[in-house]
């Protein structure tokens, strides 16, 4: 019997080829789960990328299975439709990984636009809250479940130039603890992970934001990594995914309401 056999999971923001969502969806399926991989589809490439996650899971002969569903987490109707589709396909929901997020357009506080604040709020916080709200009644009916929210080390401490991102990621930690307290009696656990620097599209896009004058991309990347205690290196998405699998499964059955840094000891004092 595999760790997550017969469990049903939804992963948001799972389409990007080098993202934590894709890596986690694959690992959940390898652990036996039936996985609904979702993402915002901006065009044909996004559709292909999302379908490719399902193909990868099938081609690995994962004991689990997967289907792809387009979901923009800023649209509550699409979230509700995804929950219905998941229940129709797999009979319920046990695990939700709220992974979708954005940091696009960050910069000096006085230059942050209204649109930037709005997008950060709607994707990073409201999208997470809406997905929890849609899924919790299904978990209650099933006798429990595990929700994992992807916050950030920026949800525990302050990184310059990321005010809107930081504010929403702190809020995700608060939301996680509130849900953990309110639904513990229903055997629903809710935890946040707080990754540091992860080598994904989003992680790499932040390198430019933090570049100092005259620095190459590689130099900036190395300088940022110098703050990581463990081998001064960035994390790979799979190193985050295995923590999500742990928080989804029975080995973490008495853990709820935590915000777990997965950051190689970066900012270990937080
Ligand atoms: N990369 C890092 O260093 C890092 C560090 C800490 C936390 N995080 C968080 O990890 C999560 C995953 O990021 P990643 O680094 O794997 O990058 P990523 O770009 O692969 O993941 C972000 C995903 O969110 C999706 N998304 C954006 N807007 C959406 C919307 N409206 N509806 C649905 N999906 C939407 C994107 O399409 C993408 O698939 C994010 O929440 C991010 O804030 C990243």
PDB file of C-alpha atoms and ligand atoms in Angstrom:
ATOM      1  CA  UNK A   1       0.000   0.000   0.000  1.00  0.00           C
ATOM      2  CA  UNK A   2       1.483   3.312  -1.085  1.00  0.00           C
ATOM      3  CA  UNK A   3       1.591   6.300   1.290  1.00  0.00           C
ATOM      4  CA  UNK A   4      -1.228   8.243  -0.413  1.00  0.00           C
ATOM      5  CA  UNK A   5      -3.059   5.416  -2.143  1.00  0.00           C
ATOM      6  CA  UNK A   6      -6.755   6.228  -2.753  1.00  0.00           C
ATOM      7  CA  UNK A   7      -6.218   9.839  -1.677  1.00  0.00           C
ATOM      8  CA  UNK A   8      -7.411  12.634  -3.961  1.00  0.00           C
ATOM      9  CA  UNK A   9      -5.363  15.814  -4.315  1.00  0.00           C
ATOM     10  CA  UNK A  10      -5.780  19.163  -6.063  1.00  0.00           C
ATOM     11  CA  UNK A  11      -2.669  21.172  -6.949  1.00  0.00           C
ATOM     12  CA  UNK A  12      -2.996  24.766  -8.146  1.00  0.00           C
ATOM     13  CA  UNK A  13      -0.448  26.465 -10.393  1.00  0.00           C
ATOM     14  CA  UNK A  14       0.855  23.059 -11.500  1.00  0.00           C
ATOM     15  CA  UNK A  15       1.605  23.662 -15.183  1.00  0.00           C
ATOM     16  CA  UNK A  16       4.988  25.376 -15.351  1.00  0.00           C
ATOM     17  CA  UNK A  17       7.685  22.942 -16.535  1.00  0.00           C
ATOM     18  CA  UNK A  18      10.146  23.833 -13.756  1.00  0.00           C
ATOM     19  CA  UNK A  19       7.629  24.799 -11.056  1.00  0.00           C
ATOM     20  CA  UNK A  20       6.984  23.437  -7.582  1.00  0.00           C
ATOM     21  CA  UNK A  21       3.382  22.650  -8.558  1.00  0.00           C
ATOM     22  CA  UNK A  22       4.379  20.248 -11.330  1.00  0.00           C
ATOM     23  CA  UNK A  23       7.063  18.579  -9.194  1.00  0.00           C
ATOM     24  CA  UNK A  24       4.564  18.122  -6.354  1.00  0.00           C
ATOM     25  CA  UNK A  25       1.768  16.778  -8.575  1.00  0.00           C
ATOM     26  CA  UNK A  26       4.133  14.128  -9.930  1.00  0.00           C
ATOM     27  CA  UNK A  27       5.387  13.188  -6.469  1.00  0.00           C
ATOM     28  CA  UNK A  28       1.859  12.964  -5.051  1.00  0.00           C
ATOM     29  CA  UNK A  29       0.879  10.623  -7.898  1.00  0.00           C
ATOM     30  CA  UNK A  30       4.033   8.554  -7.370  1.00  0.00           C
ATOM     31  CA  UNK A  31       2.920   8.232  -3.733  1.00  0.00           C
ATOM     32  CA  UNK A  32      -0.397   6.825  -4.954  1.00  0.00           C
ATOM     33  CA  UNK A  33      -2.693   9.869  -5.072  1.00  0.00           C
ATOM     34  CA  UNK A  34      -5.179  10.721  -7.789  1.00  0.00           C
ATOM     35  CA  UNK A  35      -4.245  14.275  -8.675  1.00  0.00           C
ATOM     36  CA  UNK A  36      -6.153  17.120 -10.285  1.00  0.00           C
ATOM     37  CA  UNK A  37      -3.517  19.387 -11.798  1.00  0.00           C
ATOM     38  CA  UNK A  38      -4.750  22.917 -12.363  1.00  0.00           C
ATOM     39  CA  UNK A  39      -3.375  26.169 -13.680  1.00  0.00           C
ATOM     40  CA  UNK A  40      -4.306  29.457 -15.300  1.00  0.00           C
ATOM     41  CA  UNK A  41      -4.249  28.923 -19.062  1.00  0.00           C
ATOM     42  CA  UNK A  42      -3.095  32.031 -20.894  1.00  0.00           C
ATOM     43  CA  UNK A  43      -2.783  30.249 -24.257  1.00  0.00           C
ATOM     44  CA  UNK A  44      -1.960  27.056 -26.116  1.00  0.00           C
ATOM     45  CA  UNK A  45       1.486  26.658 -24.541  1.00  0.00           C
ATOM     46  CA  UNK A  46      -0.010  26.688 -21.040  1.00  0.00           C
ATOM     47  CA  UNK A  47      -2.556  24.060 -22.126  1.00  0.00           C
ATOM     48  CA  UNK A  48       0.230  21.837 -23.495  1.00  0.00           C
ATOM     49  CA  UNK A  49       2.350  22.336 -20.358  1.00  0.00           C
ATOM     50  CA  UNK A  50      -0.558  21.337 -18.101  1.00  0.00           C
ATOM     51  CA  UNK A  51      -1.454  18.305 -20.234  1.00  0.00           C
ATOM     52  CA  UNK A  52       2.220  17.348 -20.144  1.00  0.00           C
ATOM     53  CA  UNK A  53       2.075  16.969 -16.338  1.00  0.00           C
ATOM     54  CA  UNK A  54      -0.719  14.424 -16.771  1.00  0.00           C
ATOM     55  CA  UNK A  55       1.247  12.670 -19.531  1.00  0.00           C
ATOM     56  CA  UNK A  56       4.354  12.534 -17.348  1.00  0.00           C
ATOM     57  CA  UNK A  57       2.362  10.942 -14.520  1.00  0.00           C
ATOM     58  CA  UNK A  58       0.908   8.359 -16.931  1.00  0.00           C
ATOM     59  CA  UNK A  59       4.249   7.581 -18.570  1.00  0.00           C
ATOM     60  CA  UNK A  60       5.941   6.973 -15.209  1.00  0.00           C
ATOM     61  CA  UNK A  61       3.324   4.334 -14.458  1.00  0.00           C
ATOM     62  CA  UNK A  62       2.686   6.181 -11.212  1.00  0.00           C
ATOM     63  CA  UNK A  63       0.395   4.173  -9.013  1.00  0.00           C
ATOM     64  CA  UNK A  64      -1.790   7.283  -8.855  1.00  0.00           C
ATOM     65  CA  UNK A  65      -3.456   9.033 -11.763  1.00  0.00           C
ATOM     66  CA  UNK A  66      -4.159  12.584 -12.910  1.00  0.00           C
ATOM     67  CA  UNK A  67      -6.482  14.840 -14.852  1.00  0.00           C
ATOM     68  CA  UNK A  68      -5.926  18.452 -15.924  1.00  0.00           C
ATOM     69  CA  UNK A  69      -8.414  21.220 -15.179  1.00  0.00           C
ATOM     70  CA  UNK A  70      -8.033  24.897 -16.137  1.00  0.00           C
ATOM     71  CA  UNK A  71      -8.501  27.112 -13.070  1.00  0.00           C
ATOM     72  CA  UNK A  72      -7.841  30.805 -12.592  1.00  0.00           C
ATOM     73  CA  UNK A  73      -7.715  31.098  -8.791  1.00  0.00           C
ATOM     74  CA  UNK A  74      -9.021  34.669  -8.956  1.00  0.00           C
ATOM     75  CA  UNK A  75     -12.332  33.327 -10.290  1.00  0.00           C
ATOM     76  CA  UNK A  76     -14.446  31.659  -7.576  1.00  0.00           C
ATOM     77  CA  UNK A  77     -16.759  30.104 -10.174  1.00  0.00           C
ATOM     78  CA  UNK A  78     -13.814  28.263 -11.750  1.00  0.00           C
ATOM     79  CA  UNK A  79     -12.684  27.065  -8.306  1.00  0.00           C
ATOM     80  CA  UNK A  80     -16.167  25.735  -7.498  1.00  0.00           C
ATOM     81  CA  UNK A  81     -16.387  24.050 -10.912  1.00  0.00           C
ATOM     82  CA  UNK A  82     -13.007  22.377 -10.281  1.00  0.00           C
ATOM     83  CA  UNK A  83     -14.186  21.042  -6.922  1.00  0.00           C
ATOM     84  CA  UNK A  84     -17.316  19.583  -8.572  1.00  0.00           C
ATOM     85  CA  UNK A  85     -15.242  18.095 -11.406  1.00  0.00           C
ATOM     86  CA  UNK A  86     -12.811  16.536  -8.907  1.00  0.00           C
ATOM     87  CA  UNK A  87     -15.617  14.973  -6.884  1.00  0.00           C
ATOM     88  CA  UNK A  88     -17.265  13.656 -10.073  1.00  0.00           C
ATOM     89  CA  UNK A  89     -13.991  12.139 -11.283  1.00  0.00           C
ATOM     90  CA  UNK A  90     -12.551  10.833  -8.021  1.00  0.00           C
ATOM     91  CA  UNK A  91     -15.347  10.891  -5.420  1.00  0.00           C
ATOM     92  CA  UNK A  92     -13.973  13.480  -2.974  1.00  0.00           C
ATOM     93  CA  UNK A  93     -10.934  15.546  -1.947  1.00  0.00           C
ATOM     94  CA  UNK A  94      -8.332  14.728   0.725  1.00  0.00           C
ATOM     95  CA  UNK A  95      -5.431  17.036  -0.115  1.00  0.00           C
ATOM     96  CA  UNK A  96      -5.237  20.593  -1.403  1.00  0.00           C
ATOM     97  CA  UNK A  97      -1.906  22.195  -2.318  1.00  0.00           C
ATOM     98  CA  UNK A  98      -2.516  25.910  -2.793  1.00  0.00           C
ATOM     99  CA  UNK A  99       0.588  26.629  -4.826  1.00  0.00           C
ATOM    100  CA  UNK A 100      -0.446  29.274  -7.370  1.00  0.00           C
ATOM    101  CA  UNK A 101       1.225  32.601  -6.748  1.00  0.00           C
ATOM    102  CA  UNK A 102       2.694  35.686  -8.308  1.00  0.00           C
ATOM    103  CA  UNK A 103       5.425  38.153  -7.547  1.00  0.00           C
ATOM    104  CA  UNK A 104       5.364  39.838 -10.938  1.00  0.00           C
ATOM    105  CA  UNK A 105       5.954  43.573 -11.109  1.00  0.00           C
ATOM    106  CA  UNK A 106       7.664  43.917  -7.718  1.00  0.00           C
ATOM    107  CA  UNK A 107       9.978  46.844  -7.008  1.00  0.00           C
ATOM    108  CA  UNK A 108      10.410  49.905  -4.776  1.00  0.00           C
ATOM    109  CA  UNK A 109       7.378  50.474  -2.564  1.00  0.00           C
ATOM    110  CA  UNK A 110       6.608  53.970  -3.843  1.00  0.00           C
ATOM    111  CA  UNK A 111       6.469  52.643  -7.411  1.00  0.00           C
ATOM    112  CA  UNK A 112       4.116  49.713  -6.792  1.00  0.00           C
ATOM    113  CA  UNK A 113       0.963  50.116  -8.881  1.00  0.00           C
ATOM    114  CA  UNK A 114      -2.604  49.578  -7.786  1.00  0.00           C
ATOM    115  CA  UNK A 115      -2.802  46.731 -10.345  1.00  0.00           C
ATOM    116  CA  UNK A 116       0.233  45.050  -8.766  1.00  0.00           C
ATOM    117  CA  UNK A 117      -1.287  45.188  -5.274  1.00  0.00           C
ATOM    118  CA  UNK A 118      -4.599  43.944  -6.616  1.00  0.00           C
ATOM    119  CA  UNK A 119      -3.059  40.972  -8.422  1.00  0.00           C
ATOM    120  CA  UNK A 120      -0.934  39.958  -5.436  1.00  0.00           C
ATOM    121  CA  UNK A 121      -3.985  40.130  -3.175  1.00  0.00           C
ATOM    122  CA  UNK A 122      -6.299  38.258  -5.571  1.00  0.00           C
ATOM    123  CA  UNK A 123      -3.877  35.450  -6.456  1.00  0.00           C
ATOM    124  CA  UNK A 124      -1.670  35.003  -3.388  1.00  0.00           C
ATOM    125  CA  UNK A 125      -4.285  35.506  -0.662  1.00  0.00           C
ATOM    126  CA  UNK A 126      -7.886  35.531  -1.906  1.00  0.00           C
ATOM    127  CA  UNK A 127      -7.253  32.636  -4.299  1.00  0.00           C
ATOM    128  CA  UNK A 128      -5.886  30.571  -1.415  1.00  0.00           C
ATOM    129  CA  UNK A 129      -8.778  31.506   0.896  1.00  0.00           C
ATOM    130  CA  UNK A 130     -11.393  30.809  -1.804  1.00  0.00           C
ATOM    131  CA  UNK A 131      -9.939  27.404  -2.617  1.00  0.00           C
ATOM    132  CA  UNK A 132      -9.903  26.487   1.097  1.00  0.00           C
ATOM    133  CA  UNK A 133     -13.506  27.643   1.461  1.00  0.00           C
ATOM    134  CA  UNK A 134     -14.591  25.570  -1.542  1.00  0.00           C
ATOM    135  CA  UNK A 135     -12.781  22.405  -0.464  1.00  0.00           C
ATOM    136  CA  UNK A 136     -13.337  22.311   3.312  1.00  0.00           C
ATOM    137  CA  UNK A 137     -17.013  21.197   3.189  1.00  0.00           C
ATOM    138  CA  UNK A 138     -15.954  18.270   0.983  1.00  0.00           C
ATOM    139  CA  UNK A 139     -13.203  17.366   3.467  1.00  0.00           C
ATOM    140  CA  UNK A 140     -15.649  17.673   6.373  1.00  0.00           C
ATOM    141  CA  UNK A 141     -17.994  15.226   4.673  1.00  0.00           C
ATOM    142  CA  UNK A 142     -15.059  12.856   4.125  1.00  0.00           C
ATOM    143  CA  UNK A 143     -13.904  12.934   7.749  1.00  0.00           C
ATOM    144  CA  UNK A 144     -10.781  15.057   7.302  1.00  0.00           C
ATOM    145  CA  UNK A 145      -8.102  16.292   4.960  1.00  0.00           C
ATOM    146  CA  UNK A 146      -4.820  18.140   4.621  1.00  0.00           C
ATOM    147  CA  UNK A 147      -4.370  21.613   3.166  1.00  0.00           C
ATOM    148  CA  UNK A 148      -0.903  22.901   2.377  1.00  0.00           C
ATOM    149  CA  UNK A 149      -0.490  26.554   1.437  1.00  0.00           C
ATOM    150  CA  UNK A 150       2.628  27.719  -0.376  1.00  0.00           C
ATOM    151  CA  UNK A 151       3.647  30.878   1.477  1.00  0.00           C
ATOM    152  CA  UNK A 152       7.320  31.862   1.359  1.00  0.00           C
ATOM    153  CA  UNK A 153      10.215  32.808   3.575  1.00  0.00           C
ATOM    154  CA  UNK A 154       8.809  36.247   2.667  1.00  0.00           C
ATOM    155  CA  UNK A 155       5.781  35.185   4.727  1.00  0.00           C
ATOM    156  CA  UNK A 156       7.950  35.090   7.849  1.00  0.00           C
ATOM    157  CA  UNK A 157      10.457  37.875   7.312  1.00  0.00           C
ATOM    158  CA  UNK A 158      11.002  40.890   5.150  1.00  0.00           C
ATOM    159  CA  UNK A 159      12.752  40.909   1.803  1.00  0.00           C
ATOM    160  CA  UNK A 160      13.281  44.353   0.233  1.00  0.00           C
ATOM    161  CA  UNK A 161      11.371  45.331  -2.926  1.00  0.00           C
ATOM    162  CA  UNK A 162       8.622  42.765  -2.344  1.00  0.00           C
ATOM    163  CA  UNK A 163       6.120  44.694  -0.181  1.00  0.00           C
ATOM    164  CA  UNK A 164       2.889  43.421  -1.781  1.00  0.00           C
ATOM    165  CA  UNK A 165       4.212  39.879  -2.115  1.00  0.00           C
ATOM    166  CA  UNK A 166       5.471  39.909   1.480  1.00  0.00           C
ATOM    167  CA  UNK A 167       2.201  41.315   2.822  1.00  0.00           C
ATOM    168  CA  UNK A 168       0.140  38.632   1.082  1.00  0.00           C
ATOM    169  CA  UNK A 169       2.510  35.806   2.028  1.00  0.00           C
ATOM    170  CA  UNK A 170       2.417  36.902   5.716  1.00  0.00           C
ATOM    171  CA  UNK A 171      -1.373  36.879   5.384  1.00  0.00           C
ATOM    172  CA  UNK A 172      -1.285  33.319   4.026  1.00  0.00           C
ATOM    173  CA  UNK A 173       0.496  32.244   7.211  1.00  0.00           C
ATOM    174  CA  UNK A 174      -2.242  33.928   9.294  1.00  0.00           C
ATOM    175  CA  UNK A 175      -4.973  32.345   7.176  1.00  0.00           C
ATOM    176  CA  UNK A 176      -3.320  28.937   7.559  1.00  0.00           C
ATOM    177  CA  UNK A 177      -3.292  29.190  11.350  1.00  0.00           C
ATOM    178  CA  UNK A 178      -6.901  30.428  11.450  1.00  0.00           C
ATOM    179  CA  UNK A 179      -8.106  27.498   9.336  1.00  0.00           C
ATOM    180  CA  UNK A 180      -6.048  25.030  11.388  1.00  0.00           C
ATOM    181  CA  UNK A 181      -7.738  26.249  14.588  1.00  0.00           C
ATOM    182  CA  UNK A 182     -11.253  26.407  13.183  1.00  0.00           C
ATOM    183  CA  UNK A 183     -11.264  22.997  11.482  1.00  0.00           C
ATOM    184  CA  UNK A 184      -9.028  20.875  13.693  1.00  0.00           C
ATOM    185  CA  UNK A 185     -12.146  19.345  15.243  1.00  0.00           C
ATOM    186  CA  UNK A 186     -13.093  18.103  11.760  1.00  0.00           C
ATOM    187  CA  UNK A 187      -9.699  16.386  11.405  1.00  0.00           C
ATOM    188  CA  UNK A 188      -8.711  18.927   8.756  1.00  0.00           C
ATOM    189  CA  UNK A 189      -5.077  19.976   9.009  1.00  0.00           C
ATOM    190  CA  UNK A 190      -3.785  23.175   7.461  1.00  0.00           C
ATOM    191  CA  UNK A 191      -0.090  24.032   7.200  1.00  0.00           C
ATOM    192  CA  UNK A 192       2.012  26.471   5.243  1.00  0.00           C
ATOM    193  CA  UNK A 193       5.390  25.887   3.677  1.00  0.00           C
ATOM    194  CA  UNK A 194       7.833  28.766   3.447  1.00  0.00           C
ATOM    195  CA  UNK A 195      10.402  28.076   0.721  1.00  0.00           C
ATOM    196  CA  UNK A 196      13.488  30.232   0.403  1.00  0.00           C
ATOM    197  CA  UNK A 197      15.117  30.393  -3.014  1.00  0.00           C
ATOM    198  CA  UNK A 198      13.904  27.736  -5.396  1.00  0.00           C
ATOM    199  CA  UNK A 199      15.169  27.271  -8.934  1.00  0.00           C
ATOM    200  CA  UNK A 200      11.869  27.791 -10.758  1.00  0.00           C
ATOM    201  CA  UNK A 201      10.792  30.326 -13.376  1.00  0.00           C
ATOM    202  CA  UNK A 202       9.540  32.599 -10.622  1.00  0.00           C
ATOM    203  CA  UNK A 203      12.675  32.184  -8.510  1.00  0.00           C
ATOM    204  CA  UNK A 204      14.932  32.947 -11.453  1.00  0.00           C
ATOM    205  CA  UNK A 205      12.866  35.995 -12.454  1.00  0.00           C
ATOM    206  CA  UNK A 206      13.648  37.542  -9.075  1.00  0.00           C
ATOM    207  CA  UNK A 207      17.384  37.434  -9.788  1.00  0.00           C
ATOM    208  CA  UNK A 208      17.068  40.512 -12.003  1.00  0.00           C
ATOM    209  CA  UNK A 209      15.155  42.367  -9.316  1.00  0.00           C
ATOM    210  CA  UNK A 210      18.022  41.963  -6.856  1.00  0.00           C
ATOM    211  CA  UNK A 211      20.912  42.525  -9.279  1.00  0.00           C
ATOM    212  CA  UNK A 212      23.458  45.112  -8.147  1.00  0.00           C
ATOM    213  CA  UNK A 213      25.164  47.428 -10.663  1.00  0.00           C
ATOM    214  CA  UNK A 214      27.636  45.614 -12.909  1.00  0.00           C
ATOM    215  CA  UNK A 215      26.695  42.170 -11.644  1.00  0.00           C
ATOM    216  CA  UNK A 216      26.026  39.274 -14.038  1.00  0.00           C
ATOM    217  CA  UNK A 217      22.967  37.093 -13.462  1.00  0.00           C
ATOM    218  CA  UNK A 218      25.186  34.256 -12.276  1.00  0.00           C
ATOM    219  CA  UNK A 219      26.957  36.569  -9.790  1.00  0.00           C
ATOM    220  CA  UNK A 220      23.645  37.796  -8.376  1.00  0.00           C
ATOM    221  CA  UNK A 221      22.405  34.237  -8.097  1.00  0.00           C
ATOM    222  CA  UNK A 222      25.544  33.202  -6.201  1.00  0.00           C
ATOM    223  CA  UNK A 223      25.414  36.274  -3.932  1.00  0.00           C
ATOM    224  CA  UNK A 224      21.803  35.503  -3.000  1.00  0.00           C
ATOM    225  CA  UNK A 225      22.704  31.860  -2.351  1.00  0.00           C
ATOM    226  CA  UNK A 226      25.500  32.922   0.005  1.00  0.00           C
ATOM    227  CA  UNK A 227      22.763  33.497   2.607  1.00  0.00           C
ATOM    228  CA  UNK A 228      21.787  29.811   2.524  1.00  0.00           C
ATOM    229  CA  UNK A 229      23.450  27.749   5.267  1.00  0.00           C
ATOM    230  CA  UNK A 230      23.140  24.420   3.452  1.00  0.00           C
ATOM    231  CA  UNK A 231      25.877  24.404   0.814  1.00  0.00           C
ATOM    232  CA  UNK A 232      25.016  27.966  -0.231  1.00  0.00           C
ATOM    233  CA  UNK A 233      22.746  26.690  -2.971  1.00  0.00           C
ATOM    234  CA  UNK A 234      19.228  27.206  -4.293  1.00  0.00           C
ATOM    235  CA  UNK A 235      16.629  24.471  -3.752  1.00  0.00           C
ATOM    236  CA  UNK A 236      15.298  22.290  -6.547  1.00  0.00           C
ATOM    237  CA  UNK A 237      11.480  22.134  -6.863  1.00  0.00           C
ATOM    238  CA  UNK A 238      11.531  18.436  -5.896  1.00  0.00           C
ATOM    239  CA  UNK A 239      13.055  19.328  -2.499  1.00  0.00           C
ATOM    240  CA  UNK A 240       9.949  21.388  -1.769  1.00  0.00           C
ATOM    241  CA  UNK A 241       7.590  18.800  -3.264  1.00  0.00           C
ATOM    242  CA  UNK A 242       8.716  16.089  -0.864  1.00  0.00           C
ATOM    243  CA  UNK A 243       7.847  18.332   2.092  1.00  0.00           C
ATOM    244  CA  UNK A 244       4.353  18.807   0.661  1.00  0.00           C
ATOM    245  CA  UNK A 245       3.991  15.024   0.330  1.00  0.00           C
ATOM    246  CA  UNK A 246       5.049  14.691   3.983  1.00  0.00           C
ATOM    247  CA  UNK A 247       2.499  17.310   5.093  1.00  0.00           C
ATOM    248  CA  UNK A 248      -0.187  15.646   2.964  1.00  0.00           C
ATOM    249  CA  UNK A 249       0.404  12.197   4.425  1.00  0.00           C
ATOM    250  CA  UNK A 250      -0.036  10.295   7.688  1.00  0.00           C
ATOM    251  CA  UNK A 251       3.516  10.915   8.972  1.00  0.00           C
ATOM    252  CA  UNK A 252       2.521  14.529   9.713  1.00  0.00           C
ATOM    253  CA  UNK A 253      -0.858  13.538  11.184  1.00  0.00           C
ATOM    254  CA  UNK A 254      -0.354  15.536  14.406  1.00  0.00           C
ATOM    255  CA  UNK A 255       1.021  18.668  12.698  1.00  0.00           C
ATOM    256  CA  UNK A 256      -1.307  21.562  11.964  1.00  0.00           C
ATOM    257  CA  UNK A 257      -1.118  25.349  11.991  1.00  0.00           C
ATOM    258  CA  UNK A 258       2.614  25.550  11.313  1.00  0.00           C
ATOM    259  CA  UNK A 259       4.503  27.688   8.808  1.00  0.00           C
ATOM    260  CA  UNK A 260       7.480  25.525   7.942  1.00  0.00           C
ATOM    261  CA  UNK A 261      10.593  27.137   6.459  1.00  0.00           C
ATOM    262  CA  UNK A 262      12.047  24.978   3.673  1.00  0.00           C
ATOM    263  CA  UNK A 263      14.966  27.220   3.008  1.00  0.00           C
ATOM    264  CA  UNK A 264      18.232  25.437   3.732  1.00  0.00           C
ATOM    265  CA  UNK A 265      18.753  27.479   6.869  1.00  0.00           C
ATOM    266  CA  UNK A 266      18.406  30.847   5.110  1.00  0.00           C
ATOM    267  CA  UNK A 267      17.274  33.417   7.693  1.00  0.00           C
ATOM    268  CA  UNK A 268      17.416  30.653  10.292  1.00  0.00           C
ATOM    269  CA  UNK A 269      16.815  33.189  13.049  1.00  0.00           C
ATOM    270  CA  UNK A 270      13.238  33.880  11.934  1.00  0.00           C
TER     271      UNK A 270
HETATM  272  N1  LIG B   1      10.609  30.250  -6.549  1.00  0.00           N
HETATM  273  C1  LIG B   1      10.834  30.667  -5.340  1.00  0.00           C
HETATM  274  O1  LIG B   1      11.975  30.969  -5.004  1.00  0.00           O
HETATM  275  C2  LIG B   1       9.702  30.760  -4.333  1.00  0.00           C
HETATM  276  C3  LIG B   1      10.052  30.967  -2.993  1.00  0.00           C
HETATM  277  C4  LIG B   1       9.057  31.003  -2.034  1.00  0.00           C
HETATM  278  C5  LIG B   1       7.731  30.819  -2.392  1.00  0.00           C
HETATM  279  N2  LIG B   1       7.409  30.638  -3.703  1.00  0.00           N
HETATM  280  C6  LIG B   1       5.976  30.400  -4.008  1.00  0.00           C
HETATM  281  O2  LIG B   1       5.846  29.124  -4.575  1.00  0.00           O
HETATM  282  C7  LIG B   1       4.697  29.063  -5.404  1.00  0.00           C
HETATM  283  C8  LIG B   1       5.057  28.407  -6.713  1.00  0.00           C
HETATM  284  O3  LIG B   1       5.983  29.214  -7.397  1.00  0.00           O
HETATM  285  P1  LIG B   1       7.131  28.645  -8.345  1.00  0.00           P
HETATM  286  O4  LIG B   1       8.390  29.242  -7.888  1.00  0.00           O
HETATM  287  O5  LIG B   1       7.019  27.178  -8.466  1.00  0.00           O
HETATM  288  O6  LIG B   1       6.835  29.356  -9.728  1.00  0.00           O
HETATM  289  P2  LIG B   1       5.798  29.024 -10.878  1.00  0.00           P
HETATM  290  O7  LIG B   1       5.776  30.186 -11.768  1.00  0.00           O
HETATM  291  O8  LIG B   1       6.067  27.677 -11.440  1.00  0.00           O
HETATM  292  O9  LIG B   1       4.417  28.875 -10.076  1.00  0.00           O
HETATM  293  C9  LIG B   1       3.431  29.820 -10.000  1.00  0.00           C
HETATM  294  C10 LIG B   1       2.212  29.208 -10.632  1.00  0.00           C
HETATM  295  O10 LIG B   1       1.084  30.012 -10.317  1.00  0.00           O
HETATM  296  C11 LIG B   1       0.297  30.072 -11.472  1.00  0.00           C
HETATM  297  N3  LIG B   1      -0.628  31.189 -11.451  1.00  0.00           N
HETATM  298  C12 LIG B   1      -0.349  32.522 -11.544  1.00  0.00           C
HETATM  299  N4  LIG B   1      -1.498  33.209 -11.549  1.00  0.00           N
HETATM  300  C13 LIG B   1      -2.516  32.305 -11.442  1.00  0.00           C
HETATM  301  C14 LIG B   1      -3.923  32.402 -11.387  1.00  0.00           C
HETATM  302  N5  LIG B   1      -4.553  33.580 -11.460  1.00  0.00           N
HETATM  303  N6  LIG B   1      -4.658  31.252 -11.283  1.00  0.00           N
HETATM  304  C15 LIG B   1      -4.044  30.049 -11.224  1.00  0.00           C
HETATM  305  N7  LIG B   1      -2.710  29.897 -11.271  1.00  0.00           N
HETATM  306  C16 LIG B   1      -1.962  31.020 -11.379  1.00  0.00           C
HETATM  307  C17 LIG B   1       1.308  30.177 -12.615  1.00  0.00           C
HETATM  308  O11 LIG B   1       0.715  29.891 -13.870  1.00  0.00           O
HETATM  309  C18 LIG B   1       2.327  29.150 -12.164  1.00  0.00           C
HETATM  310  O12 LIG B   1       1.997  27.854 -12.612  1.00  0.00           O
HETATM  311  C19 LIG B   1       4.196  30.496  -5.508  1.00  0.00           C
HETATM  312  O13 LIG B   1       3.090  30.673  -4.651  1.00  0.00           O
HETATM  313  C20 LIG B   1       5.376  31.319  -5.025  1.00  0.00           C
HETATM  314  O14 LIG B   1       4.971  32.533  -4.483  1.00  0.00           O
HETATM  315  C21 LIG B   1       8.356  30.615  -4.679  1.00  0.00           C
END
